[in-house]
Short mmCIF file of C-alpha atoms and ligand atoms in Angstrom, two decimals:
data_model
loop_
_atom_site.label_atom_id
_atom_site.label_comp_id
_atom_site.label_asym_id
_atom_site.label_seq_id
_atom_site.Cartn_x
_atom_site.Cartn_y
_atom_site.Cartn_z
CA MET N 1 67.59 28.16 38.15
CA GLN N 2 66.30 31.35 39.04
CA PRO N 3 62.54 31.98 38.09
CA ARG N 4 62.46 34.39 35.31
CA ARG N 5 60.99 37.87 36.13
CA SER N 6 57.83 39.19 34.31
CA ALA N 7 58.87 41.14 30.81
CA ARG N 8 57.02 43.90 32.47
CA LEU N 9 59.90 44.02 34.99
CA LEU N 10 62.87 43.27 32.83
CA GLY N 11 61.67 46.04 30.30
CA ALA N 12 61.23 48.89 33.42
CA GLU N 13 64.72 51.00 33.92
CA ASP N 14 66.03 51.82 37.46
CA TYR N 15 64.27 53.89 39.22
CA LEU N 16 66.13 57.00 39.12
CA PHE N 17 66.81 57.64 42.90
CA SER N 18 68.22 54.04 43.17
CA PHE N 19 70.81 54.90 40.10
CA VAL N 20 71.27 58.39 42.22
CA ASP N 21 71.96 56.23 45.86
CA ARG N 22 74.55 54.09 43.69
CA ALA N 23 76.69 56.65 42.47
CA ARG N 24 76.94 58.26 45.98
CA ALA N 25 77.88 54.67 47.51
CA LEU N 26 80.49 54.63 44.70
CA ALA N 27 81.91 57.84 45.16
CA GLU N 28 82.01 57.71 48.58
CA ALA N 29 83.50 54.29 48.37
CA ALA N 30 85.97 55.83 46.39
CA GLY N 31 86.94 58.21 49.85
CA ALA N 32 84.76 61.33 48.81
CA ASP N 33 82.26 63.05 51.35
CA VAL N 34 79.64 63.32 49.19
CA ILE N 35 77.82 66.61 49.39
CA PRO N 36 73.96 65.58 49.06
CA LEU N 37 71.85 67.47 46.93
CA GLY N 38 70.76 65.06 44.47
CA VAL N 39 67.26 63.54 45.87
CA GLY N 40 64.74 65.88 47.29
CA ASP N 41 63.94 64.27 50.94
CA CYS N 42 64.07 67.33 53.02
CA ASP N 43 66.13 66.93 56.09
CA LEU N 44 63.75 69.53 58.68
CA PRO N 45 61.73 67.55 61.12
CA THR N 46 57.95 67.34 61.21
CA PRO N 47 56.52 70.17 63.23
CA PRO N 48 56.25 69.40 66.94
CA HIS N 49 52.25 69.74 66.81
CA ILE N 50 51.52 67.14 64.46
CA VAL N 51 54.00 64.73 65.88
CA ALA N 52 52.20 65.05 69.37
CA ALA N 53 48.86 64.52 67.15
CA LEU N 54 50.21 61.23 66.33
CA ARG N 55 51.75 60.56 69.54
CA ARG N 56 48.52 61.07 71.34
CA ALA N 57 46.42 59.36 68.34
CA ALA N 58 48.70 56.37 68.57
CA ILE N 59 47.71 54.85 72.18
CA ASP N 60 44.16 54.66 71.01
CA PRO N 61 43.39 50.80 70.61
CA ALA N 62 40.35 52.09 68.72
CA GLN N 63 43.34 53.31 65.93
CA HIS N 64 45.06 49.84 65.97
CA ARG N 65 42.65 48.15 63.50
CA TYR N 66 42.00 48.86 60.01
CA PRO N 67 41.43 51.89 58.92
CA PRO N 68 38.59 52.83 56.31
CA TYR N 69 39.99 52.17 52.57
CA GLU N 70 38.78 55.30 51.77
CA GLY N 71 40.61 57.26 54.60
CA THR N 72 39.34 58.24 57.85
CA SER N 73 36.42 60.06 57.93
CA GLU N 74 38.38 62.84 59.69
CA LEU N 75 40.77 63.62 57.11
CA ARG N 76 38.73 63.34 54.30
CA HIS N 77 36.82 66.55 55.57
CA ALA N 78 40.20 68.01 56.78
CA ALA N 79 40.89 67.69 52.79
CA ALA N 80 37.73 69.23 51.81
CA ARG N 81 38.65 72.45 54.08
CA TYR N 82 41.98 72.71 52.78
CA LEU N 83 40.75 72.44 49.22
CA ARG N 84 38.15 75.27 50.10
CA ARG N 85 40.78 77.38 52.05
CA ARG N 86 43.20 77.07 49.54
CA PHE N 87 41.81 77.13 46.31
CA ASP N 88 38.39 77.88 46.85
CA VAL N 89 37.45 74.42 45.19
CA GLY N 90 34.81 72.32 46.43
CA ALA N 91 34.94 68.75 46.77
CA ASP N 92 32.64 66.67 48.58
CA PRO N 93 34.47 64.60 51.67
CA ASP N 94 32.49 61.60 50.64
CA THR N 95 32.92 61.03 46.74
CA GLU N 96 35.25 63.29 45.85
CA VAL N 97 38.47 62.67 48.34
CA THR N 98 40.15 59.65 49.15
CA VAL N 99 43.04 59.36 51.26
CA THR N 100 46.36 57.65 49.48
CA LEU N 101 49.66 55.98 51.48
CA GLY N 102 51.53 59.53 50.09
CA SER N 103 51.06 60.34 46.26
CA LYS N 104 53.18 58.10 44.66
CA GLU N 105 51.67 55.01 45.03
CA ALA N 106 48.06 56.46 44.00
CA MET N 107 49.61 57.52 41.08
CA ALA N 108 50.90 54.60 40.23
CA HIS N 109 47.35 52.84 40.90
CA LEU N 110 45.65 55.44 38.57
CA SER N 111 47.21 54.22 35.86
CA LEU N 112 46.68 50.59 36.60
CA ALA N 113 42.68 51.94 36.93
CA TYR N 114 42.85 53.55 33.63
CA LEU N 115 46.07 52.22 31.50
CA GLU N 116 46.04 48.78 29.45
CA PRO N 117 48.01 47.77 25.86
CA GLY N 118 46.72 49.89 23.17
CA ASP N 119 46.24 52.96 25.21
CA VAL N 120 48.75 56.13 25.43
CA ALA N 121 49.31 57.88 28.51
CA LEU N 122 50.54 61.55 27.92
CA VAL N 123 53.61 62.38 29.59
CA PRO N 124 55.82 65.28 30.32
CA ASP N 125 59.26 65.68 29.33
CA PRO N 126 61.54 65.92 31.66
CA ALA N 127 59.07 64.36 34.68
CA TYR N 128 59.06 62.35 37.77
CA PRO N 129 59.70 58.83 36.60
CA VAL N 130 56.31 57.61 37.94
CA TYR N 131 54.27 57.99 35.59
CA ALA N 132 56.08 56.43 32.29
CA THR N 133 57.05 53.49 34.28
CA TRP N 134 53.60 52.62 35.08
CA ALA N 135 52.31 53.18 31.81
CA ARG N 136 54.44 50.79 30.68
CA PHE N 137 53.91 48.65 33.21
CA CYS N 138 50.15 48.76 31.92
CA GLY N 139 51.43 47.78 28.67
CA ALA N 140 50.33 51.27 27.38
CA GLU N 141 52.47 53.49 24.90
CA VAL N 142 54.49 56.64 26.53
CA VAL N 143 54.21 59.57 24.34
CA ARG N 144 55.78 62.71 25.73
CA MET N 145 54.80 65.81 25.86
CA PRO N 146 57.72 68.21 25.41
CA LEU N 147 58.23 70.94 28.77
CA ARG N 148 60.18 73.82 26.61
CA GLU N 149 62.03 76.71 28.50
CA ASP N 150 60.43 78.83 25.63
CA ASN N 151 56.91 78.02 26.34
CA GLY N 152 56.89 78.25 30.27
CA PHE N 153 57.67 74.58 30.68
CA LEU N 154 54.27 73.98 29.76
CA PRO N 155 53.14 71.03 27.13
CA ASP N 156 51.86 72.37 24.41
CA LEU N 157 48.65 70.77 23.92
CA SER N 158 47.74 71.77 20.50
CA ALA N 159 50.83 70.10 19.24
CA ILE N 160 49.25 67.10 20.28
CA PRO N 161 47.95 65.07 17.56
CA ALA N 162 44.46 64.18 16.99
CA HIS N 163 44.83 60.46 16.49
CA VAL N 164 47.53 60.33 19.77
CA ALA N 165 44.64 62.44 21.68
CA ARG N 166 42.15 60.20 20.64
CA ARG N 167 43.35 57.19 21.46
CA ALA N 168 45.17 58.84 25.12
CA LYS N 169 43.49 57.89 28.84
CA LEU N 170 45.43 59.39 30.72
CA LEU N 171 47.40 62.72 30.76
CA TRP N 172 49.59 63.92 33.11
CA VAL N 173 50.76 67.45 34.44
CA SER N 174 52.59 68.31 37.76
CA TYR N 175 53.36 71.94 38.62
CA PRO N 176 54.63 73.36 40.64
CA ASN N 177 57.03 71.20 38.69
CA ASN N 178 60.02 68.78 39.59
CA PRO N 179 62.30 69.05 37.77
CA THR N 180 61.89 72.27 36.08
CA THR N 181 60.22 74.31 39.40
CA ALA N 182 58.16 76.00 37.09
CA LEU N 183 54.62 77.16 37.77
CA ALA N 184 51.19 76.43 35.87
CA THR N 185 49.05 79.77 35.15
CA ARG N 186 44.72 79.17 35.27
CA ALA N 187 44.94 79.49 31.82
CA PHE N 188 46.74 76.80 31.23
CA TYR N 189 44.76 74.38 33.57
CA ASP N 190 41.35 75.81 31.89
CA GLU N 191 43.06 74.96 28.37
CA LEU N 192 43.61 71.33 30.00
CA ALA N 193 40.51 71.05 31.35
CA SER N 194 38.81 71.25 28.05
CA PHE N 195 41.50 69.36 25.89
CA CYS N 196 40.79 66.33 28.36
CA THR N 197 37.03 66.32 28.86
CA GLY N 198 36.69 66.88 24.97
CA TYR N 199 38.62 63.41 23.91
CA GLY N 200 37.64 61.82 27.50
CA ILE N 201 40.67 61.65 28.50
CA VAL N 202 41.51 61.52 32.53
CA ALA N 203 44.09 64.79 33.70
CA ALA N 204 46.22 63.61 36.37
CA SER N 205 47.72 66.36 38.23
CA ASP N 206 50.27 65.89 41.13
CA ALA N 207 50.47 68.78 43.33
CA ALA N 208 52.82 68.04 45.15
CA TYR N 209 54.50 70.95 45.63
CA SER N 210 51.53 73.31 46.02
CA GLU N 211 52.34 75.02 48.95
CA ILE N 212 56.26 75.34 48.07
CA TYR N 213 56.79 78.18 46.94
CA PHE N 214 58.53 81.68 47.03
CA ASP N 215 58.11 85.60 45.49
CA THR N 216 54.95 84.43 43.80
CA GLU N 217 51.46 84.25 44.10
CA PRO N 218 50.20 80.85 45.75
CA PRO N 219 49.91 78.32 42.94
CA PRO N 220 46.67 77.29 41.32
CA SER N 221 44.87 74.16 41.04
CA LEU N 222 44.04 72.11 38.23
CA LEU N 223 40.36 71.14 40.11
CA GLU N 224 39.95 75.02 39.98
CA ALA N 225 39.35 75.09 36.39
CA PRO N 226 35.83 74.78 35.16
CA GLY N 227 35.16 70.77 33.50
CA ALA N 228 38.21 70.14 36.14
CA MET N 229 35.49 68.25 38.29
CA GLU N 230 34.12 65.70 35.07
CA CYS N 231 37.63 64.79 33.82
CA GLY N 232 40.92 65.43 36.34
CA ILE N 233 42.19 64.38 39.35
CA GLU N 234 44.46 66.16 41.82
CA PHE N 235 47.13 64.00 43.90
CA HIS N 236 48.34 66.01 47.71
CA SER N 237 50.65 64.83 49.32
CA LEU N 238 51.72 66.23 53.13
CA SER N 239 55.06 64.83 52.44
CA LYS N 240 56.89 68.56 51.22
CA ALA N 241 54.40 70.82 52.58
CA TYR N 242 54.66 69.34 56.50
CA ASN N 243 57.95 67.67 55.90
CA MET N 244 56.36 64.48 56.11
CA ALA N 245 58.17 62.27 53.46
CA GLY N 246 57.89 59.10 55.91
CA TRP N 247 54.68 59.24 56.82
CA ARG N 248 53.39 58.15 53.49
CA VAL N 249 49.79 59.99 53.70
CA GLY N 250 48.40 62.29 50.82
CA PHE N 251 45.23 62.29 49.04
CA ALA N 252 43.45 62.68 45.58
CA ALA N 253 40.95 64.80 44.74
CA GLY N 254 38.48 65.32 41.79
CA THR N 255 36.06 63.93 39.56
CA PRO N 256 33.99 60.86 41.33
CA SER N 257 34.17 58.64 38.69
CA ILE N 258 38.14 58.72 38.72
CA VAL N 259 38.50 58.62 42.82
CA GLU N 260 36.00 55.69 42.62
CA ALA N 261 38.05 53.93 39.38
CA LEU N 262 41.31 54.77 42.11
CA ARG N 263 39.40 53.52 45.13
CA THR N 264 38.65 50.08 43.22
CA VAL N 265 42.05 49.73 42.68
CA LYS N 266 43.16 50.67 46.13
CA THR N 267 40.57 48.26 48.05
CA HIS N 268 42.36 45.21 46.02
CA THR N 269 45.92 46.07 47.32
CA ASP N 270 46.45 48.47 50.42
CA SER N 271 44.32 48.87 53.70
CA GLY N 272 45.10 52.37 54.16
CA THR N 273 47.90 54.48 56.21
CA PHE N 274 47.72 53.90 60.10
CA GLY N 275 44.86 55.80 61.73
CA ALA N 276 46.57 58.03 63.76
CA VAL N 277 48.90 59.10 61.14
CA GLN N 278 45.41 60.43 59.61
CA HIS N 279 44.69 61.68 62.49
CA ALA N 280 47.88 63.74 62.27
CA ALA N 281 47.42 64.78 58.99
CA ALA N 282 43.91 66.29 59.27
CA THR N 283 45.86 67.96 62.02
CA ALA N 284 48.36 69.59 59.24
CA LEU N 285 45.77 70.21 57.13
CA ASP N 286 43.46 72.32 59.58
CA ASP N 287 46.72 74.07 60.69
CA THR N 288 46.13 77.78 59.90
CA THR N 289 47.73 79.23 62.87
CA SER N 290 51.31 78.02 63.57
CA GLY N 291 52.92 79.88 60.75
CA TYR N 292 54.82 76.66 60.17
CA THR N 293 53.99 76.22 56.33
CA ASP N 294 55.45 79.54 55.87
CA ARG N 295 58.77 79.51 57.53
CA LEU N 296 59.36 76.95 55.63
CA ARG N 297 58.84 78.12 52.73
CA ALA N 298 61.22 81.07 53.91
CA THR N 299 63.65 78.53 54.58
CA TYR N 300 63.33 77.25 51.04
CA ARG N 301 63.27 81.17 49.53
CA ASN N 302 66.83 81.81 51.62
CA ARG N 303 68.93 78.64 50.89
CA THR N 304 67.97 78.97 46.89
CA ARG N 305 69.16 82.37 47.16
CA LEU N 306 72.54 81.37 48.92
CA LEU N 307 72.64 78.71 46.37
CA CYS N 308 72.13 80.34 43.13
CA ASP N 309 74.20 83.12 44.32
CA GLY N 310 76.93 80.87 44.91
CA LEU N 311 76.91 78.80 41.62
CA GLU N 312 76.48 82.19 39.70
CA ALA N 313 79.51 83.86 40.84
CA ALA N 314 81.08 80.58 40.05
CA GLY N 315 80.56 81.12 36.44
CA LEU N 316 77.40 79.26 35.91
CA GLN N 317 74.08 79.87 34.68
CA VAL N 318 71.54 79.21 36.90
CA LEU N 319 67.20 78.96 36.80
CA ARG N 320 65.64 80.88 39.79
CA PRO N 321 63.15 78.79 41.42
CA ARG N 322 59.63 80.17 42.38
CA ALA N 323 58.69 77.04 43.84
CA THR N 324 59.79 73.46 44.91
CA PHE N 325 63.29 73.54 46.60
CA TYR N 326 65.17 73.18 43.59
CA CYS N 327 68.10 74.80 41.59
CA LEU N 328 68.51 74.21 37.71
CA VAL N 329 71.87 74.62 36.30
CA ARG N 330 72.18 74.86 32.76
CA THR N 331 75.42 73.36 31.08
CA PRO N 332 78.33 75.12 30.03
CA GLU N 333 78.71 75.34 26.49
CA GLY N 334 80.28 71.88 25.31
CA MET N 335 78.86 69.82 27.94
CA ASP N 336 75.69 67.50 28.65
CA ALA N 337 73.85 67.08 31.77
CA GLU N 338 75.29 63.87 32.91
CA GLY N 339 79.06 65.34 32.25
CA LEU N 340 78.61 68.53 34.46
CA ALA N 341 76.55 66.28 36.93
CA LYS N 342 79.74 64.08 36.64
CA ARG N 343 81.91 67.00 36.67
CA LEU N 344 80.06 68.38 39.71
CA LEU N 345 80.13 64.83 42.09
CA GLU N 346 83.97 63.73 41.14
CA GLU N 347 85.53 67.68 41.32
CA ALA N 348 83.41 69.25 43.83
CA ARG N 349 81.87 65.95 46.02
CA VAL N 350 78.71 67.78 44.91
CA LEU N 351 75.79 64.83 44.15
CA SER N 352 73.15 66.75 41.73
CA ILE N 353 70.90 65.00 38.88
CA PRO N 354 71.86 65.17 35.62
CA GLY N 355 67.74 66.44 33.89
CA THR N 356 68.46 63.42 31.25
CA GLY N 357 67.47 61.39 34.61
CA PHE N 358 63.71 62.58 34.10
CA GLY N 359 63.78 62.24 30.29
CA PRO N 360 65.54 63.30 26.95
CA GLY N 361 63.87 66.82 27.73
CA GLY N 362 65.91 67.05 30.69
CA GLU N 363 68.80 67.56 28.84
CA GLY N 364 70.61 70.90 28.97
CA PHE N 365 70.50 71.15 33.11
CA VAL N 366 71.01 69.52 36.26
CA ARG N 367 68.97 69.66 39.03
CA LEU N 368 70.56 70.45 42.54
CA THR N 369 68.42 70.04 46.13
CA VAL N 370 68.18 72.53 48.81
CA CYS N 371 66.86 69.91 51.39
CA ALA N 372 70.13 70.90 53.44
CA ASP N 373 71.24 73.33 55.82
CA THR N 374 73.10 76.42 55.06
CA PRO N 375 76.24 75.25 56.07
CA VAL N 376 76.37 72.15 53.37
CA LEU N 377 75.31 74.86 50.90
CA ALA N 378 77.73 76.80 51.36
CA GLU N 379 80.06 74.14 51.03
CA ALA N 380 79.02 73.17 47.76
CA VAL N 381 79.05 76.23 46.60
CA ARG N 382 82.82 76.80 47.73
CA GLY N 383 83.58 73.32 45.98
CA VAL N 384 82.14 74.84 42.79
CA GLY N 385 83.88 78.11 42.85
CA ALA N 386 87.02 76.08 42.59
CA LEU N 387 85.99 74.82 39.32
CA ARG N 388 86.89 76.92 35.95
CA TRP N 389 84.21 76.02 33.12
C1 PLP C 401 58.10 64.26 46.35
C2 PLP C 401 57.42 63.87 45.18
C3 PLP C 401 56.01 63.47 45.45
C4 PLP C 401 55.44 63.35 46.53
O1 PLP C 401 55.70 61.34 46.41
P1 PLP C 401 55.09 61.30 48.01
O2 PLP C 401 55.00 59.74 47.41
O3 PLP C 401 53.80 61.80 48.03
O4 PLP C 401 55.96 61.30 48.74
C5 PLP C 401 54.96 63.21 43.96
N1 PLP C 401 55.72 63.77 42.91
C6 PLP C 401 56.29 64.47 42.69
C7 PLP C 401 57.23 65.51 41.40
C8 PLP C 401 57.71 64.33 43.10
O5 PLP C 401 58.65 65.58 43.45
#
């Protein structure tokens, strides 16, 4: 007899990206050579100066021991310097910054630190799946905040009923946004901070794409808002800005009591990221001279243009991004998101993600990534160009 899994796990939907992996495997098994524009996993390598910093640190035996639970002092100070330089935010490296294993685990663990049965988690719709899944793992109720195009894909906080807000413990936002590619305004963050302080809600901001923008001002941080250091926490990741997705390193910064709560869960769960990786991450955050991230932004901008121009020429409607490395394609008349994704895969071999994979609010769009080199994107454009809508 097989042991029965917990109700928690039985109720969980399949992780979106594992579903995408299976769709790809099925198509490939059927003999199709799929063009993978589904998962946002950058094809470009980590910059050499960061790899060199890892190499040097990796041979130091002091790095082979357990790192400090809250992260190395070197990386927390580099994170604080980055926040000051980039957003003019002052964060105390000892009490307002903590190192994370990438941001996904830390966002999961923040849920564990705050949510219990009877609580509400306010989650954008559509959104990265981790926020809602972990709220459910904790037995909390997920209340979706629709991201509507006519509101700039920002949640309408005034539409949240007071009786729901009073039960809410966590409110998630993520800008620049995956999957909608929208940016937040400072005015929105100000409103969010005052809403969350008023109701005693943790404002959790996932800033994974804060450095991936083009044709726009650098996106702001929630932590710039008055009051954000009393209710907010922001998750920064090195995965996207420095192509370090496989390294598993990031940091969270914000309100001391919230950082402390997150640290408490993590002390009982993991024992930190390899010290040499933290040294390399500090090198990345302190880099103001290599111009790496500027070149990365230019690369995404060019790729995005190529893909969007091509899809438009093929007769599709595209939302041109100013941030992230995704393009949204509107579903043509009479077709839903899954139908469009299916048609792109079966008839043009292009793997995309239907917006509904991020929640019902993603209906009407599919998401394509530009985490692929220009010849690959050009091939996708040729394939789609042969279809009639
Ligand atoms: C890629 C991504 C992350 C980053 O995850 P890591 O665990 O830091 O690699 C976080 N949030 C969103 C919305 C993402 O798309």
